[in-house]
Amino acid sequence: MVAKDYPFYLTAKRANCALEAQAAASPAKETEEPSTKRVKPLSRVTSLASLIPPVRTTPLKRFSQTLQRSISFRSESRPDLLSPRPWSRNMPPANTKRRDSKLWSETFDVCVNHMLTSKEIKRQEAIFELSQGEEDLIEDLKLAKKAYRDPMLKLSIMTEQELNQIFGTLDSLIPLHEDLLRRLQEVRKSDGSTEHVGHILVGWLPCLNSYDSYCSNQVAAKALLDHKKQDHRVQDFLQRCLESPFSRKLDLWNFLDIPRSRLVKYPLLLREILRHTPNDHPDQQHLEEAINIIQGIVAEINIKTGESECQYYKERLIYLEDGQRDSLIDNSRVVCCHGELKNNRGVKLHVFLFQEVLVITRAITHNEQLCYQLYRQPIPVRDLVLEDLQDGEVRVGGSIRGAFSNNERIKNFFRVSFKCGSQSQSHSLQANDSFNKQQWLNCIRQAKEKVTCAGKARVQNLEAHFLLSPNGSRVSQGETSLEQMDQSDSESDCCMDTSENNIDCERMEQTNSCESEKQLETDV
């Protein structure tokens, strides 16, 4: 070897050694612990293309074919079709049918826009939105009936009685909205514009009173549907429908709640039409009348729905002893709020805030129904003490670590306490999040304010029945009337005794004159 090439030889040798060491170390890396660094899987990146909505949606008239392709029902030859499918979550999402929003200016001849002002165009857009909303509502109601109710009845997934309870009077709502849609389409001109809609709404809106029975049934319908989801056949059917394109990623309850949402939206739609209607337009007066009608209907339905909800939960309260019964619960007509909370030991409680009483219960199953067993004595709202607790202030599970840790176990607590004589209660309750906690605090404070105002009103009413007596003492109005009746009775008794002797008659006359003078003084 040449001497001048020796440095180069050493460099090449060192490089070869480094490569050999790297090759020898590479198998060892496979046996090392996996890295904790979060790496985005490649499958999620490549599946993003499937989330892009299709350009053309599947028409409603073909939903039965889509349902037939996407849903496989149990047969005698394949009894395992309804078994749980753990791989369903890993499947790529199906093409979802999306409802495109339509505008009046895009649906009809755009040349009309050159002859209309911007305000009139906005008015036509609002009227068209009302009509298009009716069309979408009818489509959803028919879909709920044909894609959910009829198949479940035909396949005996639920009984007819259970389906009638869940779907309520949904069938009767379809012709109701078809009638409004037909009226709106009849007054639409050939160019797509509509001149008058106020008189149509004034004549049609009273029909919405039929929503009373449907909305009042929703509390019981939701409870029964949640209970039936525990049946694997029901759950599997609803899951397959949810994965189908026709559902638009909406579950069955979303479809059943669409009528109520539509009912609440009517006042907003009518105000939008009125806002873009000129003051001298004939629709101005009719639209104002229509808004008053729908507001009254919605308010009345809200009251009856609240009463129905309150009665539903009162019937499902289970008392461990008669001492837990309270007239404040029996007289309640509204549930201000209710929901699941946890105490500081992690026990799940279902709390009801009625108008004048707070009831803490535990959810149990009784006779295959979800019921609520009273956990403690009911707490009157007027005597309830509310405290907003800071995060970390409550001891969790009887330990002091909650005061020094910053985990989710010690957040979103508030305390309700009550003391009356020898009876006292104190409960530290935890909400799911800060928003839910604030809702509870606001509802309890509002309930206390209403009870306080009602108490002051009762005191004022009682004071209004009291009058001042002639000597300045406070007597009730009833007592004053009784005194006057006694005085008149005594006078009549004296008159009846005039058949006695003259001495008695003179005494009687003196007595009568004195009493007459007293009566005049009293009248003055």
XYZ file of C-alpha atoms in Angstrom:
524
model
C 0.000 0.000 0.000
C 1.302 3.427 -0.880
C 1.915 5.723 2.056
C 0.109 8.668 0.558
C -3.056 6.605 0.174
C -3.103 5.636 3.870
C -5.273 8.552 5.100
C -7.845 7.776 2.431
C -7.809 4.123 3.485
C -8.537 5.060 7.089
C -11.391 7.302 6.042
C -12.975 4.593 3.896
C -12.561 2.055 6.662
C -14.247 4.309 9.193
C -17.136 4.837 6.795
C -17.567 1.093 6.298
C -17.549 0.543 10.049
C -20.227 3.154 10.489
C -22.403 1.489 7.878
C -21.956 -1.908 9.490
C -22.829 -0.500 12.888
C -25.970 1.098 11.485
C -26.985 -2.167 9.800
C -26.399 -4.072 13.003
C -28.414 -1.599 15.043
C -31.427 -1.504 12.708
C -32.900 -4.897 13.788
C -32.665 -3.824 17.369
C -34.913 -0.849 16.709
C -37.754 -3.145 15.823
C -37.749 -4.566 19.321
C -37.783 -1.169 20.993
C -40.928 0.274 22.590
C -43.167 2.126 20.119
C -42.928 5.877 20.141
C -45.600 7.888 21.942
C -45.568 10.465 19.187
C -49.036 10.651 17.604
C -48.863 9.898 13.894
C -51.837 10.447 11.649
C -52.787 7.157 9.982
C -52.563 7.047 6.231
C -56.008 5.484 5.938
C -57.664 8.599 7.353
C -55.919 10.805 4.836
C -56.876 8.651 1.890
C -60.511 8.403 3.037
C -61.124 12.135 2.958
C -62.195 11.876 -0.657
C -65.193 9.832 0.381
C -66.407 12.702 2.614
C -66.934 15.009 -0.374
C -70.689 15.205 -1.045
C -71.887 13.942 -4.408
C -72.865 16.443 -7.036
C -76.218 14.853 -7.719
C -78.410 13.682 -4.865
C -80.640 10.655 -4.843
C -84.305 11.633 -5.384
C -86.807 10.821 -2.670
C -88.866 8.571 -4.931
C -85.958 6.117 -5.045
C -85.406 5.946 -1.282
C -87.025 2.495 -1.103
C -84.447 1.105 -3.509
C -81.650 2.705 -1.517
C -83.105 1.324 1.701
C -83.348 -2.134 0.172
C -79.709 -2.051 -0.917
C -78.379 -0.673 2.373
C -80.468 -2.636 4.860
C -80.460 -6.416 5.165
C -83.141 -7.917 7.341
C -83.107 -11.130 9.300
C -84.179 -14.286 7.471
C -84.399 -17.882 8.542
C -81.467 -18.873 6.370
C -79.194 -16.085 7.700
C -79.999 -15.502 11.367
C -76.737 -13.679 12.067
C -77.480 -10.562 10.024
C -78.724 -8.612 13.026
C -75.760 -9.463 15.213
C -73.591 -6.514 16.297
C -71.156 -5.396 13.666
C -67.950 -4.143 15.313
C -66.420 -3.347 11.949
C -69.144 -0.901 10.950
C -67.313 2.059 12.500
C -64.206 1.343 10.423
C -66.151 1.205 7.169
C -65.798 4.219 4.890
C -68.744 6.621 5.194
C -71.512 6.168 2.657
C -72.471 8.853 0.214
C -74.833 11.084 2.164
C -77.823 12.677 0.531
C -77.624 16.405 1.131
C -80.458 18.859 0.686
C -79.361 21.784 -1.435
C -80.613 25.203 -0.398
C -82.581 26.940 -3.114
C -83.075 30.635 -3.741
C -85.982 32.244 -5.523
C -83.700 34.242 -7.824
C -81.877 31.064 -8.853
C -84.999 28.941 -9.314
C -86.990 31.229 -11.622
C -86.185 33.524 -14.518
C -83.425 35.899 -13.499
C -84.641 38.486 -15.982
C -87.421 39.337 -13.550
C -84.829 40.764 -11.161
C -84.250 43.730 -13.462
C -87.853 44.869 -12.982
C -87.915 44.547 -9.159
C -86.307 46.545 -6.415
C -83.882 44.945 -3.973
C -86.503 45.057 -1.205
C -89.079 43.298 -3.373
C -86.517 40.648 -4.309
C -85.868 40.011 -0.605
C -89.604 39.739 -0.054
C -89.917 37.162 -2.815
C -86.974 35.249 -1.355
C -88.685 35.133 2.066
C -91.984 33.939 0.548
C -90.148 31.309 -1.468
C -88.323 30.147 1.679
C -91.688 29.634 3.364
C -92.944 27.575 0.424
C -89.712 25.593 0.085
C -89.724 24.834 3.797
C -93.198 23.340 3.489
C -92.032 21.137 0.643
C -89.007 19.908 2.624
C -91.166 19.261 5.694
C -93.633 17.148 3.729
C -90.762 15.170 2.237
C -89.278 14.456 5.693
C -92.616 13.436 7.202
C -93.275 10.999 4.385
C -89.741 9.651 4.715
C -90.197 9.037 8.448
C -93.362 7.089 7.750
C -92.194 4.998 4.782
C -88.567 4.391 5.760
C -88.992 3.893 9.516
C -92.525 3.250 10.706
C -93.819 0.958 7.949
C -90.732 -1.314 7.789
C -90.556 -1.712 11.573
C -94.225 -2.632 11.660
C -93.905 -5.062 8.747
C -90.840 -6.773 10.233
C -92.382 -6.859 13.752
C -89.421 -4.960 15.180
C -91.940 -3.013 17.271
C -95.600 -3.540 18.001
C -98.230 -1.340 16.419
C -99.075 0.140 19.817
C -95.446 1.111 20.449
C -95.123 2.684 17.008
C -98.342 4.640 17.504
C -96.931 5.970 20.760
C -93.615 6.981 19.177
C -94.956 8.499 15.946
C -98.087 10.005 17.484
C -100.310 11.942 15.089
C -97.565 12.430 12.494
C -99.768 11.095 9.679
C -102.328 13.855 10.224
C -99.688 16.574 9.791
C -98.829 15.605 6.203
C -102.151 16.685 4.543
C -102.130 19.798 6.731
C -98.891 21.103 5.227
C -99.776 19.837 1.762
C -102.787 22.155 1.915
C -100.624 25.215 2.666
C -98.143 24.288 -0.064
C -100.962 23.939 -2.574
C -102.369 27.364 -1.627
C -98.974 29.042 -1.967
C -98.370 27.460 -5.353
C -101.794 28.534 -6.631
C -101.133 32.233 -6.000
C -97.664 32.074 -7.549
C -97.507 33.808 -10.945
C -96.021 32.324 -14.079
C -92.803 34.294 -13.558
C -92.421 32.812 -10.053
C -93.357 35.922 -8.057
C -96.090 36.016 -5.416
C -98.111 39.147 -4.723
C -100.320 38.277 -1.719
C -99.785 35.628 0.985
C -101.179 37.306 4.104
C -104.795 36.243 3.575
C -103.672 32.641 2.974
C -101.739 32.530 6.251
C -104.569 34.092 8.260
C -106.942 31.414 7.007
C -104.525 28.482 7.381
C -102.608 29.111 10.625
C -105.510 28.190 12.979
C -105.135 24.630 11.651
C -101.877 24.391 13.595
C -103.874 23.842 16.777
C -103.725 20.169 15.827
C -100.046 20.295 16.830
C -101.226 20.305 20.434
C -101.577 16.530 20.700
C -98.403 15.815 18.702
C -96.138 18.059 20.791
C -97.680 16.928 24.076
C -96.908 13.319 23.157
C -93.218 13.941 22.406
C -91.976 13.457 25.970
C -93.490 9.988 26.256
C -92.466 9.178 22.662
C -88.814 10.070 23.290
C -88.715 8.030 26.498
C -90.208 4.963 24.799
C -87.848 5.257 21.819
C -84.802 5.457 24.098
C -86.044 2.406 25.987
C -86.625 0.408 22.805
C -83.094 1.165 21.606
C -81.893 -1.330 24.202
C -83.328 -4.027 21.930
C -80.531 -5.039 19.549
C -82.987 -5.442 16.647
C -84.240 -1.878 17.027
C -80.753 -0.504 17.505
C -79.396 -2.351 14.475
C -82.268 -1.202 12.250
C -81.826 2.442 13.274
C -78.061 2.217 12.837
C -78.416 0.844 9.310
C -80.832 3.634 8.463
C -78.399 6.179 9.870
C -75.645 4.822 7.627
C -77.899 4.995 4.559
C -77.681 8.040 2.251
C -81.380 8.960 2.547
C -81.095 9.761 6.283
C -78.681 12.697 5.757
C -76.937 11.533 8.968
C -80.119 12.231 10.954
C -81.496 9.646 13.355
C -85.170 8.820 13.785
C -85.755 11.323 16.564
C -84.446 14.161 14.386
C -87.188 13.368 11.884
C -89.836 13.157 14.606
C -88.753 16.509 16.049
C -88.828 18.348 12.703
C -92.544 19.356 13.026
C -91.933 21.043 16.384
C -88.925 22.897 14.973
C -91.003 24.026 12.016
C -93.749 25.291 14.303
C -91.310 27.487 16.223
C -89.851 28.845 12.980
C -93.130 30.217 11.604
C -93.017 33.522 13.565
C -89.487 34.180 12.269
C -90.485 33.502 8.671
C -93.542 35.740 8.849
C -91.572 38.587 10.426
C -89.015 38.321 7.641
C -91.756 38.625 5.017
C -93.316 41.547 6.884
C -89.944 43.305 7.184
C -89.632 43.488 3.410
C -93.289 44.336 2.767
C -94.060 48.031 2.042
C -96.309 49.832 4.509
C -98.952 50.521 1.853
C -99.039 46.891 0.687
C -102.332 45.001 1.278
C -100.370 42.179 2.943
C -99.169 44.474 5.722
C -102.271 44.143 7.901
C -102.780 40.456 7.136
C -99.193 39.589 8.023
C -99.432 41.383 11.362
C -102.610 39.461 12.118
C -100.960 36.197 11.066
C -98.002 36.847 13.399
C -100.358 37.400 16.332
C -102.181 34.169 15.503
C -99.053 32.013 15.321
C -97.580 33.553 18.479
C -100.744 32.715 20.390
C -100.766 29.159 19.038
C -97.098 28.579 19.901
C -97.551 29.994 23.406
C -100.596 27.799 24.053
C -98.844 24.686 22.749
C -95.797 25.452 24.906
C -97.990 25.647 28.001
C -99.764 22.375 27.273
C -96.527 20.639 26.323
C -94.939 21.784 29.583
C -97.899 20.523 31.575
C -97.779 17.190 29.770
C -94.048 16.850 30.453
C -94.535 17.702 34.126
C -97.345 15.184 34.514
C -95.270 12.498 32.789
C -92.398 12.827 35.241
C -94.641 13.171 38.298
C -96.260 9.844 37.432
C -92.829 8.181 37.342
C -91.641 9.353 40.743
C -91.259 6.503 43.242
C -91.512 7.372 46.930
C -89.760 5.136 49.442
C -92.016 6.419 52.219
C -95.106 8.556 52.530
C -93.128 11.258 54.312
C -91.408 12.074 51.022
C -94.654 13.097 49.363
C -95.069 16.834 49.079
C -98.017 18.923 47.965
C -95.593 21.212 46.150
C -94.869 18.327 43.763
C -98.535 17.470 43.276
C -99.436 21.102 42.545
C -96.574 21.632 40.062
C -97.538 22.155 36.442
C -94.133 22.869 34.888
C -90.664 21.315 35.058
C -88.265 24.251 34.944
C -85.316 21.986 34.163
C -84.145 18.445 34.829
C -81.162 16.298 34.019
C -78.372 14.079 35.283
C -75.921 15.422 37.858
C -73.291 13.775 40.060
C -72.612 14.287 43.729
C -69.121 14.566 45.197
C -68.940 10.774 45.531
C -69.574 10.246 41.832
C -73.123 8.917 42.276
C -75.336 9.720 39.286
C -78.507 11.548 40.275
C -81.441 12.798 38.221
C -82.553 16.170 39.553
C -85.923 17.802 38.829
C -86.572 21.478 39.409
C -90.323 21.991 39.558
C -91.950 25.378 40.052
C -91.597 25.443 43.832
C -89.614 22.355 44.800
C -86.301 20.656 43.954
C -86.456 16.849 43.820
C -83.282 14.716 43.827
C -83.814 11.178 42.510
C -81.994 8.145 41.178
C -82.997 6.665 37.830
C -84.139 3.035 38.091
C -86.032 0.563 35.933
C -89.421 -0.442 37.318
C -91.819 -2.689 35.385
C -89.655 -2.226 32.274
C -90.074 1.539 32.519
C -87.602 4.212 33.448
C -88.638 5.642 36.805
C -87.104 7.990 39.351
C -86.737 7.004 43.006
C -86.486 9.856 45.486
C -82.965 10.090 46.892
C -83.710 12.624 49.653
C -86.600 14.694 50.935
C -87.885 17.299 48.452
C -86.398 20.769 49.024
C -88.762 23.781 48.847
C -87.368 26.413 46.504
C -88.252 29.257 48.864
C -85.946 27.779 51.563
C -83.225 26.552 49.195
C -79.732 28.077 49.494
C -77.698 28.077 46.262
C -73.901 28.369 46.147
C -71.718 28.633 43.058
C -68.545 26.661 43.873
C -65.184 27.382 42.308
C -63.266 24.626 40.563
C -61.213 22.655 43.076
C -63.301 23.716 46.066
C -65.119 20.396 46.508
C -63.508 17.305 47.971
C -64.038 14.382 45.644
C -64.622 10.977 47.169
C -63.930 12.220 50.686
C -60.280 13.090 49.956
C -58.412 16.394 49.965
C -56.604 15.781 46.702
C -59.356 17.582 44.856
C -58.188 20.861 46.369
C -54.748 20.543 44.756
C -55.474 18.762 41.458
C -56.823 20.241 38.243
C -58.671 17.341 36.679
C -62.240 17.104 35.441
C -63.452 15.466 38.661
C -63.453 18.707 40.618
C -64.918 21.079 38.026
C -68.417 22.496 37.488
C -69.784 21.987 41.024
C -72.542 23.925 42.766
C -74.191 23.341 46.129
C -77.836 23.324 47.188
C -78.655 23.247 50.883
C -81.769 23.411 53.032
C -82.394 23.787 56.764
C -85.738 23.921 58.505
C -85.837 23.103 62.194
C -84.223 19.734 62.764
C -84.209 18.893 59.050
C -81.178 19.875 57.003
C -79.658 18.811 53.670
C -76.601 19.771 51.665
C -75.718 18.415 48.219
C -72.662 19.244 46.106
C -73.750 18.579 42.527
C -71.544 18.411 39.449
C -72.731 19.315 35.943
C -71.337 17.892 32.711
C -69.683 21.148 31.681
C -69.580 24.823 32.525
C -72.474 25.649 30.189
C -74.729 23.036 31.799
C -73.758 24.295 35.240
C -74.663 27.869 34.312
C -78.040 26.695 33.038
C -78.796 25.054 36.376
C -77.734 28.142 38.301
C -79.915 30.404 36.135
C -82.966 28.131 36.406
C -82.722 27.841 40.187
C -82.269 31.590 40.612
C -85.231 32.340 38.372
C -87.365 29.834 40.294
C -86.436 31.493 43.588
C -87.288 34.926 42.196
C -90.691 33.732 41.013
C -91.458 32.127 44.364
C -90.384 35.290 46.175
C -92.510 37.508 43.947
C -95.478 35.170 44.325
C -95.072 35.275 48.112
C -95.049 39.070 48.132
C -98.136 39.150 45.942
C -99.983 36.851 48.359
C -99.031 39.090 51.278
C -100.316 42.149 49.449
C -103.563 40.391 48.639
C -104.029 39.470 52.286
C -103.314 43.028 53.388
C -105.866 44.309 50.901
C -108.587 42.381 52.762
C -107.880 44.214 56.022
C -109.622 47.475 56.955
C -109.241 49.891 59.861
C -111.898 49.620 62.596
C -113.504 52.791 64.162
C -111.088 52.700 67.158
C -108.045 52.438 64.875
C -107.329 48.708 65.279
C -106.794 46.478 62.171
C -109.659 44.124 61.518
C -110.483 42.118 58.446
C -113.198 43.119 56.046
C -115.110 39.984 56.987
C -115.039 40.908 60.671
C -116.381 44.394 59.884
C -119.285 42.884 57.998
C -120.040 40.557 60.909
C -120.096 43.484 63.344
C -122.521 45.334 61.136
C -124.718 42.237 60.950
C -124.648 41.926 64.750
C -125.651 45.553 65.158
C -128.558 45.181 62.745
C -129.665 42.016 64.531
C -129.612 43.788 67.894
C -131.704 46.613 66.505
C -134.294 44.236 65.136
C -134.433 42.386 68.450
C -135.165 45.641 70.282
C -138.011 46.461 67.944
C -139.568 43.076 68.548
C -139.629 43.688 72.367
C -141.876 46.810 72.165
C -144.932 44.784 73.196
C -143.644 44.766 76.802
C -144.591 47.329 79.508
C -143.979 51.045 79.189
C -140.811 51.106 81.330
C -139.191 48.552 79.140
C -140.382 50.423 76.099
C -138.774 53.651 77.321
C -135.526 51.834 78.048
C -135.766 50.247 74.660
C -136.269 53.617 72.994
C -133.276 55.068 74.849
C -131.189 52.067 73.845
C -132.318 52.315 70.260
C -131.531 56.014 70.104
C -128.049 55.431 71.540
C -127.373 52.654 69.117
C -128.671 54.761 66.240
C -126.270 57.553 67.210
C -123.419 55.022 67.381
C -124.397 53.639 64.001
C -124.370 57.117 62.475
C -120.940 57.749 63.952
C -119.719 54.454 62.529
C -121.108 55.268 59.091
C -119.461 58.696 59.185
